[in-house]
Coordinates of C-alpha atoms in Angstrom, one line a residue:
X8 CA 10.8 -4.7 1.1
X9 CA 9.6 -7.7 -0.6
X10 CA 7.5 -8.1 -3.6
X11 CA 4.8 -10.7 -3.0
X12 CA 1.8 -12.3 -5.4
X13 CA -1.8 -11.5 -4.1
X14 CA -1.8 -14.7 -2.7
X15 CA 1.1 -14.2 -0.9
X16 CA 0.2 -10.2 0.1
X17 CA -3.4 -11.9 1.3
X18 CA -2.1 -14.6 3.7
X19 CA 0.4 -12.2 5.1
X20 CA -2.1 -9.7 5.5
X21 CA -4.4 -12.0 7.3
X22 CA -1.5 -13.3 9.4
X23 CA -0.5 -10.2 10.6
X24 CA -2.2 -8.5 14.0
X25 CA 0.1 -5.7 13.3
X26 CA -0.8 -4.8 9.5
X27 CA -1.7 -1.9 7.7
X28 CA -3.0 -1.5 4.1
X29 CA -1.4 1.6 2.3
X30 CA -3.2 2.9 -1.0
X31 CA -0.3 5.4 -2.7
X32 CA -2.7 6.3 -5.9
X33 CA -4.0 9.8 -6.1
X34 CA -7.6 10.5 -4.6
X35 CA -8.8 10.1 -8.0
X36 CA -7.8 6.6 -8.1
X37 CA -8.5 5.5 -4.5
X38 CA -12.0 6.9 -5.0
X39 CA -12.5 4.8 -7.7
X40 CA -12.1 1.7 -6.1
X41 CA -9.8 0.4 -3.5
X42 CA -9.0 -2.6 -0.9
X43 CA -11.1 -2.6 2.0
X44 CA -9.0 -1.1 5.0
X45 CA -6.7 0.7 2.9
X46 CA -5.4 3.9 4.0
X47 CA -4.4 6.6 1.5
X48 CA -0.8 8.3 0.9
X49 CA -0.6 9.9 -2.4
X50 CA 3.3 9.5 -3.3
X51 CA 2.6 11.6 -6.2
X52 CA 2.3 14.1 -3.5
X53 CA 5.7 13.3 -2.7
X54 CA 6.5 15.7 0.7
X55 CA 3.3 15.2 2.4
X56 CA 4.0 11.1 1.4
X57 CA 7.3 11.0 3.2
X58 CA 5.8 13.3 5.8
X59 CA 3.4 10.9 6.2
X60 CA 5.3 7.7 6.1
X61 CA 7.3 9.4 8.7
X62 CA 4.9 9.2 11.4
X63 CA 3.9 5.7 10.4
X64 CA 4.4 3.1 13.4
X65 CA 7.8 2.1 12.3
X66 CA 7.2 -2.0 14.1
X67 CA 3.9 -2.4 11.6
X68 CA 3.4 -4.8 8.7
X69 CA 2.5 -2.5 5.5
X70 CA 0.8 -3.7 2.5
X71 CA 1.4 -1.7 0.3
X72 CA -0.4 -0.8 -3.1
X73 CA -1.0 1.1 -6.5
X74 CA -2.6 0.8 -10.0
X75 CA 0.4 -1.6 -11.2
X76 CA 3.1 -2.0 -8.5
X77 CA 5.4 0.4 -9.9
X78 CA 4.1 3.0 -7.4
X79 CA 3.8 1.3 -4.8
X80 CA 7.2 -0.7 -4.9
X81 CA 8.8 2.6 -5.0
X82 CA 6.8 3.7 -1.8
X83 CA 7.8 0.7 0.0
X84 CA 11.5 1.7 -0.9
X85 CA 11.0 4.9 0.5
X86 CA 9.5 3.6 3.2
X87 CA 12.7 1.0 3.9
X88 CA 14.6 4.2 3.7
X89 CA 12.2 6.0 6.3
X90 CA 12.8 2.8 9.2
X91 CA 9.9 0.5 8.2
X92 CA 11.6 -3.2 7.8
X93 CA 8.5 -4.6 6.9
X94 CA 6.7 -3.5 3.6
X95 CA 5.4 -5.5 1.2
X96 CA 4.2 -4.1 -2.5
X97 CA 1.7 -6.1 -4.1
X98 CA 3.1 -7.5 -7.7
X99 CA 0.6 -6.3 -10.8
X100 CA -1.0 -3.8 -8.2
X101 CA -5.3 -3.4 -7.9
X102 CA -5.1 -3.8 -11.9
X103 CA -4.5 -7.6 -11.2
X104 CA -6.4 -8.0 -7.7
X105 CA -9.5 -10.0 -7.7
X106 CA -10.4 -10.1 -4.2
X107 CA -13.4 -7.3 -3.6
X108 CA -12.5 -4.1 -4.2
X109 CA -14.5 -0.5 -2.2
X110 CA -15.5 2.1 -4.1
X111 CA -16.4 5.4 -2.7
X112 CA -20.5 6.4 -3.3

């Protein structure tokens, strides 16, 4: 698990042919806005998240997000702990992204 500046989280992203984005906000917040590709997984929901992250492709990259990071750098924790070597939690979350973000009509 590594945290990583947007910059950093970008160009890995981008880099990877094996990537996923992972929202962990509730539905409220994802359908507010959210990063283009991102897949939702409420850890707030906490047995369907690690029932989730169980099934995830344990070889993929996962970018990982919340609101602030402090979700989501638990999640990728969690997900360490699940078998996935390579997440990587966004530092200061969608608060502090400024690429485009998707919001849900």
């Amino acid at each position: 698990m590594e945290n990583l500046s947007e910059k950093k989280w970008n160009e890995g992203l981008k880099a990877s042919s094996n990537s996923e984005i992972i929202d962990v906000r509730t539905p409220d917040e994802f359908n507010d806005g959210y990063i283009e590709g991102a897949r939702l997984l409420n850890i707030q929901d906490s047995s369907k998240f690690m029932e989730e992250v169980e099934k995830l492709d344990k070889d993929k990259d996962y970018y990982v997000y919340c609101r602030s990071g402090r979700r989501s750098e638990m999640a990728c924790q969690l997900m360490e702990k699940a078998g996935i070597d390579n997440a990587y939690n966004l530092e200061g979350g969608i608060l502090d992204w400024t690429g485009n973000v998707k919001k849900i009509v």
